[in-house]
PDB file of C-alpha atoms in Angstrom:
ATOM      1  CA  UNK A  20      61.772  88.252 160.281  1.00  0.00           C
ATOM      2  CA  UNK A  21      65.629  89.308 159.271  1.00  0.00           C
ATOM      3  CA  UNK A  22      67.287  86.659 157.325  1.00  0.00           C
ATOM      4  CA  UNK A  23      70.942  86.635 157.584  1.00  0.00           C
ATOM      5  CA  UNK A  24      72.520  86.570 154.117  1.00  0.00           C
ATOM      6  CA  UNK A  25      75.814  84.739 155.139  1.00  0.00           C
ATOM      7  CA  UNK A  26      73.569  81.901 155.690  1.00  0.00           C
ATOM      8  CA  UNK A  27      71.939  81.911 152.696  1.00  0.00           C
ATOM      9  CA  UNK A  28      72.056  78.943 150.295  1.00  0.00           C
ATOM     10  CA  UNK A  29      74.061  79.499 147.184  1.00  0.00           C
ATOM     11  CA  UNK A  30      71.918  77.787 143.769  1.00  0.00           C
ATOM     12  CA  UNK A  31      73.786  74.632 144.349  1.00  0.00           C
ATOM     13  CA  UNK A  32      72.193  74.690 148.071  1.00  0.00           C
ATOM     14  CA  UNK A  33      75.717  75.068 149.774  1.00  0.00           C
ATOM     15  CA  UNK A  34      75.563  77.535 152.737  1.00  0.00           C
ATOM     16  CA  UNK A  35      79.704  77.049 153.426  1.00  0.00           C
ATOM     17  CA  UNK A  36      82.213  76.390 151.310  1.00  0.00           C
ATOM     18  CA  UNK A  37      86.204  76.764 150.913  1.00  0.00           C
ATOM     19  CA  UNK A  38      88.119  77.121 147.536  1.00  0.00           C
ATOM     20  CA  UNK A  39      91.134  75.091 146.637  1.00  0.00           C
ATOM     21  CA  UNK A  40      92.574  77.767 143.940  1.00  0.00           C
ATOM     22  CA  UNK A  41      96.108  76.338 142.424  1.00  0.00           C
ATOM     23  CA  UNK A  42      97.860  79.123 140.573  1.00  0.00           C
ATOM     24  CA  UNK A  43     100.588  77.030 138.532  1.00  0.00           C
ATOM     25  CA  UNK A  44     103.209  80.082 137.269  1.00  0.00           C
ATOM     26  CA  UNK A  45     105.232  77.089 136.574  1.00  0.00           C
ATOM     27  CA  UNK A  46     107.058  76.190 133.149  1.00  0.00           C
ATOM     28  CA  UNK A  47     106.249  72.954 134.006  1.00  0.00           C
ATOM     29  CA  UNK A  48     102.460  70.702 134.146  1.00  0.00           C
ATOM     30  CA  UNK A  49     101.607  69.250 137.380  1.00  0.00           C
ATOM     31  CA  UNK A  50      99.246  65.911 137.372  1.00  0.00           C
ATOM     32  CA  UNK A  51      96.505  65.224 139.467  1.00  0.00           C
ATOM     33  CA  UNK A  52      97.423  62.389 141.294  1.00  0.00           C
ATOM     34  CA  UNK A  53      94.646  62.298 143.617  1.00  0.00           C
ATOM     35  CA  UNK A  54      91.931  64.259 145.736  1.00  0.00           C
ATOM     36  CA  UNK A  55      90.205  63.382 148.383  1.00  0.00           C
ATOM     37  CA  UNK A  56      87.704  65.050 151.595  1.00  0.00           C
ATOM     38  CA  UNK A  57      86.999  64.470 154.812  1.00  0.00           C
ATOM     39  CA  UNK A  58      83.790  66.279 155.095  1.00  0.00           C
ATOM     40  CA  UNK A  59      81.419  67.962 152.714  1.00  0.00           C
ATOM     41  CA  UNK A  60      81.174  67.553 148.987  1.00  0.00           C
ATOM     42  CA  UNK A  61      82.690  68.473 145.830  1.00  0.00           C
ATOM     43  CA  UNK A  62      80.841  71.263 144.121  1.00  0.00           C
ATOM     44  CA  UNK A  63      80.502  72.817 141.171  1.00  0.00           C
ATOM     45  CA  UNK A  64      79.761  72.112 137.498  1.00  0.00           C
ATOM     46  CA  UNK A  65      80.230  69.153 135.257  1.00  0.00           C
ATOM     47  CA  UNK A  66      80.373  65.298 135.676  1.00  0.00           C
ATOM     48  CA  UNK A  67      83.154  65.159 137.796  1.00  0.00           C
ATOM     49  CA  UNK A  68      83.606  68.975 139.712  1.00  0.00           C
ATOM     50  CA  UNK A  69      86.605  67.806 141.923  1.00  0.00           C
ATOM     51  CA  UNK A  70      89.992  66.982 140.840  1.00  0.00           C
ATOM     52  CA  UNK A  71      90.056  64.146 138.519  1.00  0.00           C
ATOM     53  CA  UNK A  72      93.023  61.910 139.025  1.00  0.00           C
ATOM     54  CA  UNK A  73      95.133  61.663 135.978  1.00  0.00           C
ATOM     55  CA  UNK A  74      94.615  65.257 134.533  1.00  0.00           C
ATOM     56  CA  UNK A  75      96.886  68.021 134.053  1.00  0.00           C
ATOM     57  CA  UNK A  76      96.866  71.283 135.616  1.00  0.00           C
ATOM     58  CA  UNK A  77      99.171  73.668 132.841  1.00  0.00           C
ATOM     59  CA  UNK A  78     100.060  76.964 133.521  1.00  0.00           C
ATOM     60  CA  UNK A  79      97.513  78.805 135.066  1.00  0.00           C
ATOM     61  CA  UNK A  80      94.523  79.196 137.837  1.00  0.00           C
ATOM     62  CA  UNK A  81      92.002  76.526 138.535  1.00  0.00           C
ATOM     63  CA  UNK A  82      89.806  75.862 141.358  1.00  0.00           C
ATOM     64  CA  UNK A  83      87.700  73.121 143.311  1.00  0.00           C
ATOM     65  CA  UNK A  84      85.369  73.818 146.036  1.00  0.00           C
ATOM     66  CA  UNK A  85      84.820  72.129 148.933  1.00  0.00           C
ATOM     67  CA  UNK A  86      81.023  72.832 150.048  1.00  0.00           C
ATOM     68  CA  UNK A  87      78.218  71.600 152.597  1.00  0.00           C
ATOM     69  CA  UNK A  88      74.545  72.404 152.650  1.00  0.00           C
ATOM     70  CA  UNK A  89      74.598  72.836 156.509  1.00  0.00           C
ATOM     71  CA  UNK A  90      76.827  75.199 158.104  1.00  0.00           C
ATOM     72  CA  UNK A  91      77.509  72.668 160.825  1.00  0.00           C
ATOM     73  CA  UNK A  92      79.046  70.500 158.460  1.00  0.00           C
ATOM     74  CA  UNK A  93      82.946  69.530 158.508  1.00  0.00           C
ATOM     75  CA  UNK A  94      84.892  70.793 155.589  1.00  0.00           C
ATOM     76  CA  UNK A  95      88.398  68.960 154.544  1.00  0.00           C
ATOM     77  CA  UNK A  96      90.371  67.161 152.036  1.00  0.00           C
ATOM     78  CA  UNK A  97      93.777  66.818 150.697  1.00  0.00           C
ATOM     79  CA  UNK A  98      95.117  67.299 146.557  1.00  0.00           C
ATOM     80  CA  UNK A  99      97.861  65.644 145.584  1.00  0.00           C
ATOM     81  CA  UNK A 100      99.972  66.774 142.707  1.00  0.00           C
ATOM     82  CA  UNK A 101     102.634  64.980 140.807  1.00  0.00           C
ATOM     83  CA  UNK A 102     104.917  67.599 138.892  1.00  0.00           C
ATOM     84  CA  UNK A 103     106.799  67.283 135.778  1.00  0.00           C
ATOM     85  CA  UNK A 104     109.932  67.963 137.263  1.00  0.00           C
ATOM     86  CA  UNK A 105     109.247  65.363 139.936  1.00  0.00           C
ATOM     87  CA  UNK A 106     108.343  65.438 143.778  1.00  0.00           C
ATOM     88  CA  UNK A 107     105.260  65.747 144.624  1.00  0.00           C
ATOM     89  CA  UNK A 108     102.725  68.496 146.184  1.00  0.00           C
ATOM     90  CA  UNK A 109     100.107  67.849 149.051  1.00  0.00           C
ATOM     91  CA  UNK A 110      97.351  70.501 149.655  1.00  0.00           C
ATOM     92  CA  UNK A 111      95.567  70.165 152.813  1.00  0.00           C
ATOM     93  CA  UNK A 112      92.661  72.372 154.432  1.00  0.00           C
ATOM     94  CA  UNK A 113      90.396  71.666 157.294  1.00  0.00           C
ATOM     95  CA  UNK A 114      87.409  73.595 158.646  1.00  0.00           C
ATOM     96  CA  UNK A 115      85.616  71.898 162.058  1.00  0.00           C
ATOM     97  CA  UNK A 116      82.374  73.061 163.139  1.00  0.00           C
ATOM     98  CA  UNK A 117      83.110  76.057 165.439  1.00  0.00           C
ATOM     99  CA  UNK A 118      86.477  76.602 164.656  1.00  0.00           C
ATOM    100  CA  UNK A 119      88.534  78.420 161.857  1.00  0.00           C
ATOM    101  CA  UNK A 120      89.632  77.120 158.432  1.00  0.00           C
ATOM    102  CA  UNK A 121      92.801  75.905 157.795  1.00  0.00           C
ATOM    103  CA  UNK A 122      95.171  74.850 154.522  1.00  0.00           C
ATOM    104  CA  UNK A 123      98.555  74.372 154.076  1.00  0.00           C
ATOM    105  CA  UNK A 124     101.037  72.750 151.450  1.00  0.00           C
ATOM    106  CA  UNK A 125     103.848  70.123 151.853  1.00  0.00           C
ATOM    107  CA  UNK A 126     106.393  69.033 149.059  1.00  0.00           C
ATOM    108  CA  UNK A 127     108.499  66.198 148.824  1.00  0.00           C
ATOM    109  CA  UNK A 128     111.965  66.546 146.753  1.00  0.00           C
ATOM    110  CA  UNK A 129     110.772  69.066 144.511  1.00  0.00           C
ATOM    111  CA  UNK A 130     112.954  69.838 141.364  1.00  0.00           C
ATOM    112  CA  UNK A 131     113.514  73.637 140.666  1.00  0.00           C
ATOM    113  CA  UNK A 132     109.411  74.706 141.642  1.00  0.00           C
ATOM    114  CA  UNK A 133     109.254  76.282 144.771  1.00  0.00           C
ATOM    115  CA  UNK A 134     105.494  76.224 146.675  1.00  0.00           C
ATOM    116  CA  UNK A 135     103.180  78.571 148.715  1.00  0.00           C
ATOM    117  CA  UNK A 136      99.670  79.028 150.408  1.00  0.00           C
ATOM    118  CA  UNK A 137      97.265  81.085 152.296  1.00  0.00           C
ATOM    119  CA  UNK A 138      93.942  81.301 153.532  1.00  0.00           C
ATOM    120  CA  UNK A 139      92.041  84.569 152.260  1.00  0.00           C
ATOM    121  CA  UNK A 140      89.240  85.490 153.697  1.00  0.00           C
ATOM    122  CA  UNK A 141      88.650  83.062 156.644  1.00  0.00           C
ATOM    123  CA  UNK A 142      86.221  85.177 158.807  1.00  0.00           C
ATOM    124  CA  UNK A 143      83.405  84.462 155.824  1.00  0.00           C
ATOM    125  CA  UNK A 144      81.206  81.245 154.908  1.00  0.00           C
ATOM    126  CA  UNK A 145      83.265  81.404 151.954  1.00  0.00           C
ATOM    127  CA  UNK A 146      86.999  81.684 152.320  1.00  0.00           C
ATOM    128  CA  UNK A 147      89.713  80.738 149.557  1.00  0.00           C
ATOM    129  CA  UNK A 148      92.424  78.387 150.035  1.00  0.00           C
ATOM    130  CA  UNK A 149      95.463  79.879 146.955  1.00  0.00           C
ATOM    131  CA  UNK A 150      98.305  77.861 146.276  1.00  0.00           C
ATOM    132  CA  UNK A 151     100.771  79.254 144.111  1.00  0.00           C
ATOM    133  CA  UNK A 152     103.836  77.151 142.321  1.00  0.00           C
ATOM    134  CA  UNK A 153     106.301  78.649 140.492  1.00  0.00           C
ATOM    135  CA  UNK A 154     109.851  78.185 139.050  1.00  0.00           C
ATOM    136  CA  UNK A 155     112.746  78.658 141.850  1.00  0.00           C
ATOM    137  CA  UNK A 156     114.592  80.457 139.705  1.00  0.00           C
ATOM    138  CA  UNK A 157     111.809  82.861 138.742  1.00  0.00           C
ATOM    139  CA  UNK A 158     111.067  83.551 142.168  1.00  0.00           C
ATOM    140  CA  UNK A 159     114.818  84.044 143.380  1.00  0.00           C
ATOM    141  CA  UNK A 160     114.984  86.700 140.322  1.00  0.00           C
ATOM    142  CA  UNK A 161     111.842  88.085 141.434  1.00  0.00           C
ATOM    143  CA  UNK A 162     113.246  88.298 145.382  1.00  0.00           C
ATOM    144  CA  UNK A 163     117.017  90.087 143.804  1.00  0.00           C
ATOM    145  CA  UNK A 164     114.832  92.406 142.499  1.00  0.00           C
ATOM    146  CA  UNK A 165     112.803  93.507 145.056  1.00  0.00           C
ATOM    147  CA  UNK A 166     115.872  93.225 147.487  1.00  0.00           C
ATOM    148  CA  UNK A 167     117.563  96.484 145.351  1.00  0.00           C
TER     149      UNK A 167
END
């Protein structure tokens, strides 16, 4: 009998999942204010493998994963970050049974960081959800230069 691979447990036993990577190019430190799903599980490593509300993402990448054990499981959740600068950040994804995976980012009077997203990969069990935040002014620089 074939098995199909895609449907394959991972070691943790989760057959779907979708990362949540941030990439903070940001001067600035953006809290966790909260995280929450709709469907599925935190996975991962560690005592507490989703966002923790209260810690600081610093410049860099980090990532939580939103898994399920059965492919017909809903996926979904929402981050909240709080920057430095003030505003805040909302990260939202959703993946129903049957139907394709979705994220997107909102802000709310953001100070000088500018905020993007996309889904990569979403015809696998295992597509990735980036956010990226950087400085406005880095990214206007960044857009003169490409523009000459």
């Amino acid at each position: 009998m074939a098995t199909d691979n895609n449907l394959s447990a991972d070691d943790n036993g989760t057959v779907r999942s979708i990362t949540i990577q941030i990439n903070n190019s940001s001067d600035g430190d953006l809290g966790i204010a909260s995280g929450q799903l709709t469907g599925g599980n935190w996975e991962g490593s560690g005592s507490e493998p989703g966002p923790v509300p209260g810690n600081v993402i610093s410049a860099g990448n980090v990532s939580f994963v939103n898994g399920a054990s059965n492919v017909f499981s809903v996926l979904g959740g929402d981050i909240q970050l709080a920057p430095a600068s003030g505003g805040s950040i909302t990260i939202t994804w959703s993946w129903p049974h049957g139907l394709g995976v979705t994220g997107s980012t909102s802000t709310s009077t953001l100070t000088g960081l500018s905020v993007t997203s996309s889904v990569i990969n979403p015809q696998t069990n295992n597509p990735t959800l980036q956010v990226y935040v950087v400085d406005t002014a880095t990214l206007t620089q960044a857009l003169e230069q490409a523009a000459k």
